[in-house]
PDB file of C-alpha atoms and ligand atoms in Angstrom:
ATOM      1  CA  UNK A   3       0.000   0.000   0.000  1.00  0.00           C
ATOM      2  CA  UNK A   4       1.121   3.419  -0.818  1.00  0.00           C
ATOM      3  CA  UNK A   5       0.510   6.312   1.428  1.00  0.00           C
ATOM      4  CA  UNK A   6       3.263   8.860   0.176  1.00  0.00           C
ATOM      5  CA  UNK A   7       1.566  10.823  -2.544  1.00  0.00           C
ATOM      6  CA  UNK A   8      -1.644  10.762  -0.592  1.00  0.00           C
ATOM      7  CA  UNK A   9      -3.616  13.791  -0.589  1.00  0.00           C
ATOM      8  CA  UNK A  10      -7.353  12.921   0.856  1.00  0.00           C
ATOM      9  CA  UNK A  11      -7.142  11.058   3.973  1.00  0.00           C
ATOM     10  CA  UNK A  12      -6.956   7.456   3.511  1.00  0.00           C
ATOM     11  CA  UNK A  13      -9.662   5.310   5.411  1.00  0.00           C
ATOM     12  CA  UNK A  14      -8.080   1.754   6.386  1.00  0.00           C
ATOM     13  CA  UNK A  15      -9.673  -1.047   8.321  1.00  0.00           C
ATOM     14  CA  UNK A  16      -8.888  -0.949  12.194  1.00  0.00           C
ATOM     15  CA  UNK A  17      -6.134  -4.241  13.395  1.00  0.00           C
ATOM     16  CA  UNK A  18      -8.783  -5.893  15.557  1.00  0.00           C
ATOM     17  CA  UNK A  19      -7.210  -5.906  18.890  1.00  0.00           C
ATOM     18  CA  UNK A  20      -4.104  -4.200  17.698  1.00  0.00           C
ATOM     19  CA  UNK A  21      -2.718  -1.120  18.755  1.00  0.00           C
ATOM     20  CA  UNK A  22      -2.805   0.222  15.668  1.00  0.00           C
ATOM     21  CA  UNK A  23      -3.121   4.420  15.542  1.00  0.00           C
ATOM     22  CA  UNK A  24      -6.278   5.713  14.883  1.00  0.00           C
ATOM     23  CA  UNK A  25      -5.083   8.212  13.359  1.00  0.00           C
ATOM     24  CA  UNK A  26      -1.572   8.571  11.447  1.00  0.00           C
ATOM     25  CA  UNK A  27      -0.427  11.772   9.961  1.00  0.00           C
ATOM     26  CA  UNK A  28       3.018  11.815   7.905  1.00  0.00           C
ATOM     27  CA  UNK A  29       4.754  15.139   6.504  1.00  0.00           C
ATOM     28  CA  UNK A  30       2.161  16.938   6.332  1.00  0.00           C
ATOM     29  CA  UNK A  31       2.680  20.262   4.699  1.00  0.00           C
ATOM     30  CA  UNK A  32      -0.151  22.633   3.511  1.00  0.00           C
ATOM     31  CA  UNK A  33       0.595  26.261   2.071  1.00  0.00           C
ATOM     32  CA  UNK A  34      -1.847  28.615   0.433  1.00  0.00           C
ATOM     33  CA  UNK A  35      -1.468  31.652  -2.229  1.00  0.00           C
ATOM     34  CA  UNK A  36      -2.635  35.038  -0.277  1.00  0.00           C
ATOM     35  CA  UNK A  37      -2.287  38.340  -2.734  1.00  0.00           C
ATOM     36  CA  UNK A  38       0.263  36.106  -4.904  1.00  0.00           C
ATOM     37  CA  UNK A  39       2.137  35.587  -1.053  1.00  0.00           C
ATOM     38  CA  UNK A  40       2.921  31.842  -0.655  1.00  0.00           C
ATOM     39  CA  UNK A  41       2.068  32.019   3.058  1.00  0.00           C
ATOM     40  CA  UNK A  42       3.316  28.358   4.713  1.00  0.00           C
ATOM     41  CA  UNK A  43       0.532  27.313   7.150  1.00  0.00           C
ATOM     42  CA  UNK A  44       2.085  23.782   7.635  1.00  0.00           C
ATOM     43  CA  UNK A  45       4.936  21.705   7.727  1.00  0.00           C
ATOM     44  CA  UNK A  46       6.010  18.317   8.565  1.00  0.00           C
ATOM     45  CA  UNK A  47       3.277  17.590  11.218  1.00  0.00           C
ATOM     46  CA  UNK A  48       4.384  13.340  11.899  1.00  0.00           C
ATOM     47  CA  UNK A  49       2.197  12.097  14.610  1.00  0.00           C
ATOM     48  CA  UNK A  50      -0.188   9.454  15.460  1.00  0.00           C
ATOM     49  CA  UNK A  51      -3.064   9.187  17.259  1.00  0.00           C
ATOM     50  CA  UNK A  52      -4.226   6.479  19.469  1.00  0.00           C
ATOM     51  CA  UNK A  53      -7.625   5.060  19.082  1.00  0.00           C
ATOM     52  CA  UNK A  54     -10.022   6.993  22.215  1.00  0.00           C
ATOM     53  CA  UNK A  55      -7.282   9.396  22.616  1.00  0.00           C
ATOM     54  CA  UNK A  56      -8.770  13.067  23.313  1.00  0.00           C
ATOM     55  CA  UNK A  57      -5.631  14.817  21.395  1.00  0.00           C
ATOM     56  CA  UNK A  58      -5.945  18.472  21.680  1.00  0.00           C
ATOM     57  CA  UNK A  59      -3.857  21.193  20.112  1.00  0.00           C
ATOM     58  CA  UNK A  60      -2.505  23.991  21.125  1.00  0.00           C
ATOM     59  CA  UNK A  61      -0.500  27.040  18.974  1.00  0.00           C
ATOM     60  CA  UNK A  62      -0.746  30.817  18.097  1.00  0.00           C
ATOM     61  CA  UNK A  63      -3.272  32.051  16.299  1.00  0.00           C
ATOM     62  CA  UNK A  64      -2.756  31.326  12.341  1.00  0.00           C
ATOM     63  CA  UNK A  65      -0.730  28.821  13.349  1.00  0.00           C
ATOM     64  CA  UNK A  66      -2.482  26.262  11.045  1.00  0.00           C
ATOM     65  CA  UNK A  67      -4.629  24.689  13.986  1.00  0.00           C
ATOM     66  CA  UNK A  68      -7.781  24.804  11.618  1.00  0.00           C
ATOM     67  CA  UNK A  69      -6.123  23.995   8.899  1.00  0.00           C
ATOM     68  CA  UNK A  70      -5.104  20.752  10.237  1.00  0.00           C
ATOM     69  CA  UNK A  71      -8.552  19.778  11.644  1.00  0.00           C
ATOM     70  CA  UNK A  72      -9.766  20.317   7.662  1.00  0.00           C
ATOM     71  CA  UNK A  73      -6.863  18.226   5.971  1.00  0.00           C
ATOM     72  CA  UNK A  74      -8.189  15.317   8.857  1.00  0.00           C
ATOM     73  CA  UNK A  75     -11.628  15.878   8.194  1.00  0.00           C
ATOM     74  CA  UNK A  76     -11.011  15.413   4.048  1.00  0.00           C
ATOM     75  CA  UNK A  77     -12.224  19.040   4.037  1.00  0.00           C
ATOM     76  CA  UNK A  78      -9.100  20.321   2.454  1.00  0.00           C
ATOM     77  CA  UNK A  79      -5.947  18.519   0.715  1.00  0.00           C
ATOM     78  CA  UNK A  80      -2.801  18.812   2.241  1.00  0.00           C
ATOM     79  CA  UNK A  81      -0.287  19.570  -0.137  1.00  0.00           C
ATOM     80  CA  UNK A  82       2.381  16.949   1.054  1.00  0.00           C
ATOM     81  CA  UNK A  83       2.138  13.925   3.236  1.00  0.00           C
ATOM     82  CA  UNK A  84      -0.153  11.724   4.015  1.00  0.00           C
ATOM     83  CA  UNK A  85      -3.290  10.830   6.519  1.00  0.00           C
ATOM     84  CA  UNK A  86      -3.956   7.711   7.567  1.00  0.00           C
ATOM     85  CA  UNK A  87      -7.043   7.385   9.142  1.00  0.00           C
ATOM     86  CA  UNK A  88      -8.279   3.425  10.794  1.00  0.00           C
ATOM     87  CA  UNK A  89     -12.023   2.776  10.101  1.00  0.00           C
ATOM     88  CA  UNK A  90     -13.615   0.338  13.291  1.00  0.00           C
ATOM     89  CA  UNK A  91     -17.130  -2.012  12.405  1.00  0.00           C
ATOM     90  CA  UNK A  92     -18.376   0.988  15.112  1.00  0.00           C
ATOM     91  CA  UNK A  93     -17.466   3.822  12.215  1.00  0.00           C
ATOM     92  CA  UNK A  94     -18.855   2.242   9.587  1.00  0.00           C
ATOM     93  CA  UNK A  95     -22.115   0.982  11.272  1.00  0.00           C
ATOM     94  CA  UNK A  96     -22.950   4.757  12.364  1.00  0.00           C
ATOM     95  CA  UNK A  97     -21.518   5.809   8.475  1.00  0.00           C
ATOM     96  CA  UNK A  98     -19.700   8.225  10.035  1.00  0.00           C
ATOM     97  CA  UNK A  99     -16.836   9.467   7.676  1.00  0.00           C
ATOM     98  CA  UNK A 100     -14.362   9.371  10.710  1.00  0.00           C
ATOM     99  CA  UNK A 101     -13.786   8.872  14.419  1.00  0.00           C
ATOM    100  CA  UNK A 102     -12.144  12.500  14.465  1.00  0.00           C
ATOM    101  CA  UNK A 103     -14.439  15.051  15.703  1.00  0.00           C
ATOM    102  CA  UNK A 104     -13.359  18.926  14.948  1.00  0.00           C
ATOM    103  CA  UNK A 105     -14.835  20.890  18.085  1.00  0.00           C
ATOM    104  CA  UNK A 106     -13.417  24.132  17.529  1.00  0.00           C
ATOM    105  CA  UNK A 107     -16.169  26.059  17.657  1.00  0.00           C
ATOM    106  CA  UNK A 108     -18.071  23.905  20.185  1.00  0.00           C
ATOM    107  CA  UNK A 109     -16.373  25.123  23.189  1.00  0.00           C
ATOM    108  CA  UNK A 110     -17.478  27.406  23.871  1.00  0.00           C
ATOM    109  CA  UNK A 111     -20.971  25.829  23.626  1.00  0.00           C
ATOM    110  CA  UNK A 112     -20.328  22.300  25.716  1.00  0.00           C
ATOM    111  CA  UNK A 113     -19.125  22.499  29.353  1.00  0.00           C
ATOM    112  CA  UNK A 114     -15.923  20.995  30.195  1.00  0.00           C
ATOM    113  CA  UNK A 115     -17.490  18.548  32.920  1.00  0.00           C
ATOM    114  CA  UNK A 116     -19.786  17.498  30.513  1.00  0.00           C
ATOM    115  CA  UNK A 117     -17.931  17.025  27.523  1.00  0.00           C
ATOM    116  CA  UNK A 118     -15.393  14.809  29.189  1.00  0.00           C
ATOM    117  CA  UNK A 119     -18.671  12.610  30.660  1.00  0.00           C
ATOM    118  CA  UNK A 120     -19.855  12.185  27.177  1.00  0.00           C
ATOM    119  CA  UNK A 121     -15.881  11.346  26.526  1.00  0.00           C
ATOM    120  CA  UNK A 122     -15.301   9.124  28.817  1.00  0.00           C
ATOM    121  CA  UNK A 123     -18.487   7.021  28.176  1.00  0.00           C
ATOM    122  CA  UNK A 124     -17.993   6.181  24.473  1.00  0.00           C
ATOM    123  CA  UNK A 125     -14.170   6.583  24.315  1.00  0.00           C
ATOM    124  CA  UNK A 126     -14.804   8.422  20.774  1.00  0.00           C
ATOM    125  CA  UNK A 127     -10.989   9.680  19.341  1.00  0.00           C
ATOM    126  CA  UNK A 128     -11.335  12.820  19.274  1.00  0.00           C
ATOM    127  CA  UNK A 129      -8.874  15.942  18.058  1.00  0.00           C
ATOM    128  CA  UNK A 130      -9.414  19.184  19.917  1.00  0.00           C
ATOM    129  CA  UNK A 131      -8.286  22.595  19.049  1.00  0.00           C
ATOM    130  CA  UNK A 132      -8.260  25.085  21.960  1.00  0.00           C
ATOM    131  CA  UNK A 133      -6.911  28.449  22.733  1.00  0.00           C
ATOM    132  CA  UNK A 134      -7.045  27.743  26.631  1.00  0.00           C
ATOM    133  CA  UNK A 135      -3.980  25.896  28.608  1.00  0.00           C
ATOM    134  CA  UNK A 136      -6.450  24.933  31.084  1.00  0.00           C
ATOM    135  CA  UNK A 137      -8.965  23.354  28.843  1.00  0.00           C
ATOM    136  CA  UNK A 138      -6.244  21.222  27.265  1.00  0.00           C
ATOM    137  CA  UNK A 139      -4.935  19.878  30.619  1.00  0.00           C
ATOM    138  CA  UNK A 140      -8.196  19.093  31.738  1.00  0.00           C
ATOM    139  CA  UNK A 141      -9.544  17.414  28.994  1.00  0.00           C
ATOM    140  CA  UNK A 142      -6.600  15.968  26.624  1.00  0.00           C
ATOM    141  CA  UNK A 143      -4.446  12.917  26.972  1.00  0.00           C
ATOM    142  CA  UNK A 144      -1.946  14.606  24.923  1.00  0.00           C
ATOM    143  CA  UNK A 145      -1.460  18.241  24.428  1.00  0.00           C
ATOM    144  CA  UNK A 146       0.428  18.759  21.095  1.00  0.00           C
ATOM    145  CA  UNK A 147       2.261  22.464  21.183  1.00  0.00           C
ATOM    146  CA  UNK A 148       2.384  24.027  17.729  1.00  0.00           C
ATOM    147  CA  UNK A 149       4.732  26.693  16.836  1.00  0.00           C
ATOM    148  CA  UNK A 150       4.179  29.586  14.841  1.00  0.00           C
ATOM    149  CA  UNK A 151       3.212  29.749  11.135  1.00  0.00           C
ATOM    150  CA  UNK A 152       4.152  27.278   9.497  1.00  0.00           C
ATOM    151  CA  UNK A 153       2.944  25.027  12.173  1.00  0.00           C
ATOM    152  CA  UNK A 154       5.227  22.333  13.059  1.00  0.00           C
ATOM    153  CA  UNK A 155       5.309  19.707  16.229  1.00  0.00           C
ATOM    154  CA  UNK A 156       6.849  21.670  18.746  1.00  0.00           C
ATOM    155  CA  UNK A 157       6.090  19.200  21.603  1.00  0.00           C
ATOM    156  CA  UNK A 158       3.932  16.748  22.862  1.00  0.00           C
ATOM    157  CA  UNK A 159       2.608  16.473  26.384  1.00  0.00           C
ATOM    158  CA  UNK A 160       1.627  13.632  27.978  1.00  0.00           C
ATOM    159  CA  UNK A 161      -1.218  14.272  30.142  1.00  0.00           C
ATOM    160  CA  UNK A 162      -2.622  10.941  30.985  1.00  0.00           C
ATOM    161  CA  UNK A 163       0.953   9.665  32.307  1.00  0.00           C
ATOM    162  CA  UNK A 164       0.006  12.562  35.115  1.00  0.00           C
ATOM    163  CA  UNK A 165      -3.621  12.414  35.268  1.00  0.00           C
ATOM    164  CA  UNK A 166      -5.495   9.471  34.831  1.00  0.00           C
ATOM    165  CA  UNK A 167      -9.291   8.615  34.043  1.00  0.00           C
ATOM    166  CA  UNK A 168     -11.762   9.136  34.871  1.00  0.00           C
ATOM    167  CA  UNK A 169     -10.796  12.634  35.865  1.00  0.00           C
ATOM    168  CA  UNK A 170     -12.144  14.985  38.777  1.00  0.00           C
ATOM    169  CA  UNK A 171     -11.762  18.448  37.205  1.00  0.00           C
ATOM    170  CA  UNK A 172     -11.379  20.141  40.614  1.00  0.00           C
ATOM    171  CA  UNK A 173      -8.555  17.473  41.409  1.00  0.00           C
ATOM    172  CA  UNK A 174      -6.437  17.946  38.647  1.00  0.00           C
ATOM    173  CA  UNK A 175      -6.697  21.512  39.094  1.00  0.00           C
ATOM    174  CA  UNK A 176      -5.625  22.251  42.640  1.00  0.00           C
ATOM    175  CA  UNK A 177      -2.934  19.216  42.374  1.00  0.00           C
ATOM    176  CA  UNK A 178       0.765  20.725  42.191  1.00  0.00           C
ATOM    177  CA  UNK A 179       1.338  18.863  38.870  1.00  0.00           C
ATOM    178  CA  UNK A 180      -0.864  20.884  37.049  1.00  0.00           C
ATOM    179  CA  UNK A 181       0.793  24.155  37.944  1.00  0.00           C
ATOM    180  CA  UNK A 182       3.616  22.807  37.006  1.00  0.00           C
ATOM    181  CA  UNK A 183       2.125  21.352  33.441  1.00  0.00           C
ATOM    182  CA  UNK A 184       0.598  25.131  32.751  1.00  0.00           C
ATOM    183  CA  UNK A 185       4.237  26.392  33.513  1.00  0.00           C
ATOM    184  CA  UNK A 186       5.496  24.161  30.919  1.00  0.00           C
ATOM    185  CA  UNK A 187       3.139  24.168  28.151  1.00  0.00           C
ATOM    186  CA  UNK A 188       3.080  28.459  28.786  1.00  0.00           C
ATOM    187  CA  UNK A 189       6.945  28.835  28.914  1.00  0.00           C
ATOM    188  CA  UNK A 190       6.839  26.881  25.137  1.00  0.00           C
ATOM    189  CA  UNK A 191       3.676  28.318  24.330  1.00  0.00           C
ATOM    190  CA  UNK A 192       4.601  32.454  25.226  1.00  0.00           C
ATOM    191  CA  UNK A 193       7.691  32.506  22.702  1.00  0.00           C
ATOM    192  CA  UNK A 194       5.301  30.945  19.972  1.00  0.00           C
ATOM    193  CA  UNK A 195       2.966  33.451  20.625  1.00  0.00           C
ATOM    194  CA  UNK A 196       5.316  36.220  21.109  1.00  0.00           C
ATOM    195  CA  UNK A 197       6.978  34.804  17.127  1.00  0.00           C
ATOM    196  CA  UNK A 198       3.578  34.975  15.259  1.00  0.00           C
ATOM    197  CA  UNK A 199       2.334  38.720  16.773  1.00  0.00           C
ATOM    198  CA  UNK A 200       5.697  40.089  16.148  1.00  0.00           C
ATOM    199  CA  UNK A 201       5.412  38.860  12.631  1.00  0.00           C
ATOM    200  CA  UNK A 202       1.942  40.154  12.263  1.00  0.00           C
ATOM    201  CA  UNK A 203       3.324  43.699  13.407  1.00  0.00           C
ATOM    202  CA  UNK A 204       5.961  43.608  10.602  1.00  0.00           C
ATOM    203  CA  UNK A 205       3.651  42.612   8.069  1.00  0.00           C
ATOM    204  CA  UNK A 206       1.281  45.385   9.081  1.00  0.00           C
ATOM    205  CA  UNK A 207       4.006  48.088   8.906  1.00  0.00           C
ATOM    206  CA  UNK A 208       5.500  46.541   5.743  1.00  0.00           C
ATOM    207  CA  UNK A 209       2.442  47.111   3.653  1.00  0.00           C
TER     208      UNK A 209
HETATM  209  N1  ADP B  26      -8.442  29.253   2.677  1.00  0.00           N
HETATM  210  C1  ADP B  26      -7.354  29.969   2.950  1.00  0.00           C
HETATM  211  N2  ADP B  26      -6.832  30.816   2.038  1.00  0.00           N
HETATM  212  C2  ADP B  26      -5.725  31.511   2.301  1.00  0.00           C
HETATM  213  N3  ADP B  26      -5.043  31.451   3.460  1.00  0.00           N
HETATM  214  C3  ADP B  26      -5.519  30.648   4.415  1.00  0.00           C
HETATM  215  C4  ADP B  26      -6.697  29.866   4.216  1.00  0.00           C
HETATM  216  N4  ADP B  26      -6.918  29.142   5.339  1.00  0.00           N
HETATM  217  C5  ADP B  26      -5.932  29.473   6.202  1.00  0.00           C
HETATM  218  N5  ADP B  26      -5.094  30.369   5.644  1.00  0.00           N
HETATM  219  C6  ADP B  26      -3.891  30.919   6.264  1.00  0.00           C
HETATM  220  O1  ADP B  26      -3.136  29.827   6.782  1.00  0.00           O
HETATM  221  C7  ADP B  26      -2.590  30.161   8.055  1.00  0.00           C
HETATM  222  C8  ADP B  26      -3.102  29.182   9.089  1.00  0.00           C
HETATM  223  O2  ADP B  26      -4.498  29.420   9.269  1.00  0.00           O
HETATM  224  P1  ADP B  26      -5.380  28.600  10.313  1.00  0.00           P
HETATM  225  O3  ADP B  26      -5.254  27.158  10.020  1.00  0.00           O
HETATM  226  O4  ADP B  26      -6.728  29.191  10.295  1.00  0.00           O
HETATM  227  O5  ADP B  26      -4.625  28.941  11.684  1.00  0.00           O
HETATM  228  P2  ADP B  26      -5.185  28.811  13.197  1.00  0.00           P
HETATM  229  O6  ADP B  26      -6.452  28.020  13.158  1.00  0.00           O
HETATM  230  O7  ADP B  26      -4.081  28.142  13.936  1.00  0.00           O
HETATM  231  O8  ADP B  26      -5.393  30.197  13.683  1.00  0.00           O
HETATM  232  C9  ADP B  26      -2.999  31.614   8.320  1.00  0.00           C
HETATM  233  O9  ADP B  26      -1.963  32.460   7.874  1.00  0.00           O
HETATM  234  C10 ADP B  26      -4.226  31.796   7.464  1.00  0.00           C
HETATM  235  O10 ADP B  26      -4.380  33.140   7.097  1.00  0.00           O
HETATM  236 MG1   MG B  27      -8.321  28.502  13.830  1.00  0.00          MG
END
């Protein structure tokens, strides 16, 4: 099988039993024309994700967060790379196109309590994009830092190593581990940030 030259995501059947990745994402690089600008949203993103893993990213804004979340949802083709994405009997019973939900927008509609109820009953994979450290700690198994445009792995935090399931929001928030987690992700996080409004400033004054 070929997965190299790839450019919609590819839907395989699930290794029974396996441990397999859910979801499998190889080079993947994505860049756009903007006023005849070749602006680089993404590059080299390698990672996999585990089957009920609640993956959420985190990165500046334009980043290519949203970007990413369309290129796994077959929305948009990524322009290098490949997406692997492992079809269960569950995924195709329901007919669902895949077992990646994009919740961007729905956070600010779903309570954090309750969205990691719903979670943690059906064990759905699921690929988060949030703006909030908290959120991400609370929620994810894996928190994977983006850096600034063009978005590349910066690093990945392992959450669940630190705070198992199911989880007691309140307890993972006044534990010391989690001040220490926010420290982390923020100290990465703040020079990312810092990169992509400094270039936004010098693009402004440029034109
Ligand atoms: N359809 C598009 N056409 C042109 N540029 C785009 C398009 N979608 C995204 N971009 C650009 O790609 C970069 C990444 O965007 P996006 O994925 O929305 O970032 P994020 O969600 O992390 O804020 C930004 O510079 C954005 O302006
Ligand atoms: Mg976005």
């Amino acid at each position: 099988m070929t997965v190299s030259n790839q450019l919609t995501p590819e839907y395989v059947d699930a290794e029974r039993g396996g441990s397999a990745p859910k979801v499998s994402l190889r080079g993947i690089s994505k860049a756009f024309m903007v006023k005849r600008q070749v602006v680089n949203a993404l590059a080299g993103i390698d990672v996999d994700i585990r089957p009920g893993e609640f993956f959420c990213v985190v990165g500046p804004s334009g980043c290519g967060k949203t970007t990413l979340l369309r290129i796994l949802a077959g929305l948009e083709p990524q322009d290098g790379g490949s997406v692997r994405i492992a079809r269960d009997r569950t995924d195709a019973r329901n007919g669902a196109s895949s077992g990646v939900a994009s919740l961007d927008e729905q956070t600010k509609l779903i309570l954090q309590g309750e969205l990691l109820r719903i979670w943690e009953d059906d064990r759905k994979t699921v690929v988060y994009v949030t703006h909030s450290i908290d959120e991400a700690i609370v929620l994810a198994d894996r928190i994977m830092i983006m850096t600034a445009r063009p978005g590349r792995i910066k690093d990945i935090v392992d959450v669940a190593a630190v705070f198992g399931r199911p989880r007691e929001l309140e307890a993972v928030r006044s534990s010391p581990s989690y001040g220490e987690m926010f420290g982390h992700i923020w100290s990465q996080l703040r020079t990312e940030v810092t990169e992509s409004r400094d270039g936004d400033i010098n693009a402004n004054t440029a034109r």
